PDB file of C-alpha atoms in Angstrom:
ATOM      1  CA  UNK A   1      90.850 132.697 124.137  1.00  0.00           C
ATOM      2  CA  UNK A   2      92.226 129.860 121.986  1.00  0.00           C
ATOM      3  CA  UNK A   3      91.097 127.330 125.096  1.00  0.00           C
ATOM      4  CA  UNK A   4      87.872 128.135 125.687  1.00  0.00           C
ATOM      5  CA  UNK A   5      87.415 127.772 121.752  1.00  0.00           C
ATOM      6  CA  UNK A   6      88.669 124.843 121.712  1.00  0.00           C
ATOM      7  CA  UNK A   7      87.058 123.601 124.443  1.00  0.00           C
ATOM      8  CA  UNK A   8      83.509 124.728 123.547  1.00  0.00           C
ATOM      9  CA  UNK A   9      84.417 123.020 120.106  1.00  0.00           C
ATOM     10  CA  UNK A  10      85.328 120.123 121.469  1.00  0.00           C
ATOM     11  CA  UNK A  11      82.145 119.628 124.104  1.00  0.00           C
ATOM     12  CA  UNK A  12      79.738 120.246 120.931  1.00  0.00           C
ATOM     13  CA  UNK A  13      81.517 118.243 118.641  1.00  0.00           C
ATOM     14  CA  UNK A  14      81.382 114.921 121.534  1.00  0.00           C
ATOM     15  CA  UNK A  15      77.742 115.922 121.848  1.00  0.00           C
ATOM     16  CA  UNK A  16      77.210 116.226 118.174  1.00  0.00           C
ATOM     17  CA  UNK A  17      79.551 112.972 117.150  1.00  0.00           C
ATOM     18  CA  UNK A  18      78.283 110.335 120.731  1.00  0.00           C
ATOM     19  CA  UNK A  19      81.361 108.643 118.904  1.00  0.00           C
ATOM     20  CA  UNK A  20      80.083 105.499 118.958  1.00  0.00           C
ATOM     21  CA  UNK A  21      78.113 104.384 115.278  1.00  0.00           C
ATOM     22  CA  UNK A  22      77.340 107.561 114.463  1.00  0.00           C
ATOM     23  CA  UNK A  23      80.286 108.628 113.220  1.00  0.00           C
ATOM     24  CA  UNK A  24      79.517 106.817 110.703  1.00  0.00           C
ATOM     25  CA  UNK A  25      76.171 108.864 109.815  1.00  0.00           C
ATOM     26  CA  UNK A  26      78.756 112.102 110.637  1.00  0.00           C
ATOM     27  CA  UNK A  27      81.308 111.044 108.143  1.00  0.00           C
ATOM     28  CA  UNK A  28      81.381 112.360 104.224  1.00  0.00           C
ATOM     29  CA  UNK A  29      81.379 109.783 101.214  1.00  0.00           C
ATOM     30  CA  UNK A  30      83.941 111.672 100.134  1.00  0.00           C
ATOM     31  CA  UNK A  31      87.800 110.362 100.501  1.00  0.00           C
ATOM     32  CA  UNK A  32      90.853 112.520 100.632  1.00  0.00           C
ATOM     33  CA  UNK A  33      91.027 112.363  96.978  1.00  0.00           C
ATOM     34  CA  UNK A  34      88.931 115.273  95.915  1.00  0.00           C
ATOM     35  CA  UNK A  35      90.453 117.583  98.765  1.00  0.00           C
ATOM     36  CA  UNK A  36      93.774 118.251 100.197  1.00  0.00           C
ATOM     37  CA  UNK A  37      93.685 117.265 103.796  1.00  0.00           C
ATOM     38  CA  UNK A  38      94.811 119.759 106.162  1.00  0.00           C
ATOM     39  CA  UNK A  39      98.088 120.844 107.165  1.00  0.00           C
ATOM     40  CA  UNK A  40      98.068 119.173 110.522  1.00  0.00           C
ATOM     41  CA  UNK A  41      96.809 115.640 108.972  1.00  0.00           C
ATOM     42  CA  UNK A  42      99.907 115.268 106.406  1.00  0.00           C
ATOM     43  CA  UNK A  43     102.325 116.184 108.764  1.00  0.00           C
ATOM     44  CA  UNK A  44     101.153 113.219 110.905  1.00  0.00           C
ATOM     45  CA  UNK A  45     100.824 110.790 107.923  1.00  0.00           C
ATOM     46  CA  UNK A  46     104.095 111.838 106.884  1.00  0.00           C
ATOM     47  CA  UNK A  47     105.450 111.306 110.458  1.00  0.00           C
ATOM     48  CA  UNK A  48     103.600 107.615 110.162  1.00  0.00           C
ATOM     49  CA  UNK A  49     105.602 107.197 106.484  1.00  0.00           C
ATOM     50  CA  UNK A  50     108.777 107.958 108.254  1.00  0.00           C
ATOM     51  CA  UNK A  51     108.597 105.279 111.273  1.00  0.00           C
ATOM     52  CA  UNK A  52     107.247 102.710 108.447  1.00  0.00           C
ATOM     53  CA  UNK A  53     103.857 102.425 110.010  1.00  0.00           C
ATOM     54  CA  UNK A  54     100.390 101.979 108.205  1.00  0.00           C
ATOM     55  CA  UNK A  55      97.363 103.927 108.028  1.00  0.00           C
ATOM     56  CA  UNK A  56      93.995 102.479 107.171  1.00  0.00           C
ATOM     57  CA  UNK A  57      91.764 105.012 106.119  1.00  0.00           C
ATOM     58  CA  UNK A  58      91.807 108.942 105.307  1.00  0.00           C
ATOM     59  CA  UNK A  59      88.650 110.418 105.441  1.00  0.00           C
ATOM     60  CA  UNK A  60      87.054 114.358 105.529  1.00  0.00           C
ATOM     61  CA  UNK A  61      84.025 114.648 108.016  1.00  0.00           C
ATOM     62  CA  UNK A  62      81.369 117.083 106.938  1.00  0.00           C
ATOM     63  CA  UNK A  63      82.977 120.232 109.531  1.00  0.00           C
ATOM     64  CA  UNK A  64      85.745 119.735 107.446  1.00  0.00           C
ATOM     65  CA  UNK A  65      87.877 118.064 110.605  1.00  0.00           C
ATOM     66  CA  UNK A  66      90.112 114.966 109.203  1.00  0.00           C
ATOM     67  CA  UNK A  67      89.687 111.630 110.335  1.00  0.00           C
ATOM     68  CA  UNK A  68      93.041 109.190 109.959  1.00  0.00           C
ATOM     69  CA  UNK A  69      92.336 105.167 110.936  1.00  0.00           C
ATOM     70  CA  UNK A  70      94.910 103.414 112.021  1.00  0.00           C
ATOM     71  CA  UNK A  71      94.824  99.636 113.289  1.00  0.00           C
ATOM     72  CA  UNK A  72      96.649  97.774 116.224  1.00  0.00           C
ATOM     73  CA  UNK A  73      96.739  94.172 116.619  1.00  0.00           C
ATOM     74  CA  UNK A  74      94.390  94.062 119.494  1.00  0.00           C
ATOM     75  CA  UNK A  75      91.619  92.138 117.621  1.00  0.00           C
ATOM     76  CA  UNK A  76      89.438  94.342 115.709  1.00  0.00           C
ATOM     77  CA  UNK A  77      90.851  97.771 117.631  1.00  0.00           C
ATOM     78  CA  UNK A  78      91.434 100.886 115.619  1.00  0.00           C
ATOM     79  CA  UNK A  79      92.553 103.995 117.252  1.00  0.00           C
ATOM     80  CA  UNK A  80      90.847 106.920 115.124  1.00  0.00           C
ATOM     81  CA  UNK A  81      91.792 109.973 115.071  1.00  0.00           C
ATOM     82  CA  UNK A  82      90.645 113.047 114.464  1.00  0.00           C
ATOM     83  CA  UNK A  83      92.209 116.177 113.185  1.00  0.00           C
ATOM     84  CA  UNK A  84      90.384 119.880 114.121  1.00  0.00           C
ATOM     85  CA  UNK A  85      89.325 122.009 111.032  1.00  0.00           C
ATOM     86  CA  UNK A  86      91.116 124.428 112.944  1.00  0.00           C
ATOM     87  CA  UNK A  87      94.126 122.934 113.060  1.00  0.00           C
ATOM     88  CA  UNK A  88      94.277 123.623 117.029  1.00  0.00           C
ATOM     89  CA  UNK A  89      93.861 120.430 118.052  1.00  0.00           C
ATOM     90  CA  UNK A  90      93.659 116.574 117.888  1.00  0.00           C
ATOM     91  CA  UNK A  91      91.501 113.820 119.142  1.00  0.00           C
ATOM     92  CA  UNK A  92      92.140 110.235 119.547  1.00  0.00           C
ATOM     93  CA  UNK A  93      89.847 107.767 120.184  1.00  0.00           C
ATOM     94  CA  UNK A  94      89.766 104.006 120.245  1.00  0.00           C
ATOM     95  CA  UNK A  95      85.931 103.495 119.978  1.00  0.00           C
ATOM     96  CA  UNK A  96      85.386  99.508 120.905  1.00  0.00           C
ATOM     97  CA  UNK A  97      88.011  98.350 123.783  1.00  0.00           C
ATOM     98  CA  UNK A  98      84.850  95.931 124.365  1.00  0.00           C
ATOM     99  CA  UNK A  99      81.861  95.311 124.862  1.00  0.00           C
ATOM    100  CA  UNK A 100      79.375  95.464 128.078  1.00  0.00           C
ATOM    101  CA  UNK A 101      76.160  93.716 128.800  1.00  0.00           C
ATOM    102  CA  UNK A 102      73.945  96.116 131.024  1.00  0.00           C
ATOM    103  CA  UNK A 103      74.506  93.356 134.086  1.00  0.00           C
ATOM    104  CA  UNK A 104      78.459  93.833 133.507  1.00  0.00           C
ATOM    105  CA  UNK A 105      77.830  97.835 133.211  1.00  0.00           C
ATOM    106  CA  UNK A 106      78.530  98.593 136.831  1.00  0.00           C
ATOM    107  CA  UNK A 107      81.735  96.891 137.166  1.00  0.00           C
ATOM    108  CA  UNK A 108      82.574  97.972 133.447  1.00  0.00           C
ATOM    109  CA  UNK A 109      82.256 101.379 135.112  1.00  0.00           C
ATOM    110  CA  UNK A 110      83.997 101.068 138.506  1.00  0.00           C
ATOM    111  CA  UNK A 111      86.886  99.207 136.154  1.00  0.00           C
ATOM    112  CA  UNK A 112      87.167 102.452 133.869  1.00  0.00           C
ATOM    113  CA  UNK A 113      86.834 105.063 137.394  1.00  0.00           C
ATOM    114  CA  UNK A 114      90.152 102.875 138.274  1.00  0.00           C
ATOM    115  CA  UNK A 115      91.863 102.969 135.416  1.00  0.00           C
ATOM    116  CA  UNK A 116      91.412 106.622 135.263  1.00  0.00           C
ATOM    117  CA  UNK A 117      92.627 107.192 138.109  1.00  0.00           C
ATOM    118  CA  UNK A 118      95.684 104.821 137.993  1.00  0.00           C
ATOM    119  CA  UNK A 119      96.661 105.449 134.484  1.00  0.00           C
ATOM    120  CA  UNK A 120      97.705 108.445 132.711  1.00  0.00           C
ATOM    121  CA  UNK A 121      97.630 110.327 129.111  1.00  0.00           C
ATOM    122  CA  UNK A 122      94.030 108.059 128.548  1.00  0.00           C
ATOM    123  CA  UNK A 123      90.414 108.674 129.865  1.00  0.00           C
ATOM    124  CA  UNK A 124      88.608 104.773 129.399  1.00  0.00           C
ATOM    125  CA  UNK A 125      84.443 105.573 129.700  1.00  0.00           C
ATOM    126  CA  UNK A 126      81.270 103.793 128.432  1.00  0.00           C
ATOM    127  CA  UNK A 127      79.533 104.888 125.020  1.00  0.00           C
ATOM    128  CA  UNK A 128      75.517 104.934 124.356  1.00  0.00           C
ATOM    129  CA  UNK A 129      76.430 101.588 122.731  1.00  0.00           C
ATOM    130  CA  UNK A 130      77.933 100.150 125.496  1.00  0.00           C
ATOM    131  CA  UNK A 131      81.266  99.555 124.244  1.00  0.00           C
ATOM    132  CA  UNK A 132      84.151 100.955 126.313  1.00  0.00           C
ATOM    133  CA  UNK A 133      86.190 103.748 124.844  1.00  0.00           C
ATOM    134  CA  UNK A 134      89.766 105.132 125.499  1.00  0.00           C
ATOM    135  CA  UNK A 135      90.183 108.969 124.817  1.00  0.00           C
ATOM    136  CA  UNK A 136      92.669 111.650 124.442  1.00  0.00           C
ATOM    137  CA  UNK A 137      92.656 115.214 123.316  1.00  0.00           C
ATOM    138  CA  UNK A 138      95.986 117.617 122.680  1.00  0.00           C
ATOM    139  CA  UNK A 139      96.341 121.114 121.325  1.00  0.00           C
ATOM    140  CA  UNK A 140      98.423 121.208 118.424  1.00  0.00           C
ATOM    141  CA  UNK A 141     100.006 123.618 115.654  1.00  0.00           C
ATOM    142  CA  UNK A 142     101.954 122.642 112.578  1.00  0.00           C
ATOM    143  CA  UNK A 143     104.996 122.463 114.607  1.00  0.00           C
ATOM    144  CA  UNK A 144     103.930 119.666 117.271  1.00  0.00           C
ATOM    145  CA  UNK A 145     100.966 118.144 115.522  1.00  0.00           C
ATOM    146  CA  UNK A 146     103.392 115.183 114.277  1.00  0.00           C
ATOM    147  CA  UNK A 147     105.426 114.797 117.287  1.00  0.00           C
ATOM    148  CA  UNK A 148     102.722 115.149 119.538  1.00  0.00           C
ATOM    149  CA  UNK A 149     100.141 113.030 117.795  1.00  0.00           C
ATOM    150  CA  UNK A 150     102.636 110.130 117.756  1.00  0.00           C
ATOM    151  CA  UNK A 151     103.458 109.795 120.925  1.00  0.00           C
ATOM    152  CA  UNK A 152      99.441 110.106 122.237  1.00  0.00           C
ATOM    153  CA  UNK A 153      98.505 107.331 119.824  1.00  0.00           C
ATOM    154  CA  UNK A 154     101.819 105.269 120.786  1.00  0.00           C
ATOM    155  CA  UNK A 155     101.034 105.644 124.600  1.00  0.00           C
ATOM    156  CA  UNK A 156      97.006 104.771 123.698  1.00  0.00           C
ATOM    157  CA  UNK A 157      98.120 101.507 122.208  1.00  0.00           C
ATOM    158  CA  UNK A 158     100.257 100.698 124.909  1.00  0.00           C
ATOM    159  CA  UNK A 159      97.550 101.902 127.268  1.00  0.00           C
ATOM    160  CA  UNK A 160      94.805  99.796 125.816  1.00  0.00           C
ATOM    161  CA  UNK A 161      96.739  96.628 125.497  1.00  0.00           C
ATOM    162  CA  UNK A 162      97.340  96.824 129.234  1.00  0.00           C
ATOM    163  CA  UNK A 163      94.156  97.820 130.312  1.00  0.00           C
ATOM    164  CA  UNK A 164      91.757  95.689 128.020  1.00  0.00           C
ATOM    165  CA  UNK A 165      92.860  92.124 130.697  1.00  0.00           C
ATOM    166  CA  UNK A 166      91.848  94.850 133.555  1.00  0.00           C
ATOM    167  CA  UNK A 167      88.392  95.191 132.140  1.00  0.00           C
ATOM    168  CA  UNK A 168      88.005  91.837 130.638  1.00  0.00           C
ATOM    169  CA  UNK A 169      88.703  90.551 134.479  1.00  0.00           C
ATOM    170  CA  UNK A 170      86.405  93.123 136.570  1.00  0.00           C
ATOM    171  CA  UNK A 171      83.496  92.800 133.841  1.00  0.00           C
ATOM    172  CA  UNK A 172      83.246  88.509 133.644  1.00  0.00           C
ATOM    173  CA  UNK A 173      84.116  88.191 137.792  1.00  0.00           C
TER     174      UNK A 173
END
């Protein structure tokens, strides 16, 4: 049903994507100008409008999924996220938490295994590039895609800017 297509979506687009620079090879010179973004998208920028908060960048990936950038004051962190062409569902990602060195990779990874298992709402992993990522999925529809999207990129923030000291600690000790 609507899971397992979601799911199946999901695996091939993480396999497709890696996340780390190549979405940058994955994502379409065109802006949102030429094309209406989709349903879910404007509903959360609209949500964003309403609490006052900015939005760096609106962007259409070649599948046609929506990508909306928006930036924290942790450094250089954005939090991107990334609305399904289907409208069914919503991924968040904040793509650089830091930076490992392949001698700081094992306790980079036994510092994400325990914030994954203390910490809710965010999975924390390593990328290809070695950078350490934070990650949430949701299903959505036009009623909760606002509401729901919020409050997972709210929590994120919140997550990241307590766990980033965590890592920083286990990886330089």
């Amino acid at each position: 049903g609507l899971i397992a297509e979601i799911c199946h979506r999901g695996n091939s687009h993480q396999k497709e994507m890696c996340y780390d620079s190549s979405i940058r090879n994955k994502t379409a010179a065109k802006n949102n100008g030429g094309r209406h973004m989709l349903k879910t998208t404007e509903l959360f920028i609209n949500e964003l409008k309403e609490r006052d908060l900015k939005y760096r960048d609106i962007r259409t990936l070649q599948d046609g999924d929506d990508l909306v950038e928006v930036g924290f004051n942790l450094d250089s962190t954005r939090i991107r996220i990334f609305f399904d062409a289907s409208e069914k569902s919503v991924a968040l990602r904040c793509f650089e938490v830091t930076r490992v060195t392949e001698e700081q990779y094992p306790n980079a990874l036994l510092s994400c295994n325990e914030l994954n298992n203390k910490m809710r709402w965010v999975k924390f992993c390593i990328g290809q590039e070695m950078n350490v990522h934070a990650e949430a999925d949701a299903l959505v529809d036009e009623t909760t895609a606002a509401k729901v999207t919020m409050e997972l990129m709210m929590r994120m923030a919140s997550i990241v800017d307590e766990a980033y000291p965590m890592i920083n600690k286990a990886i330089w000790s």
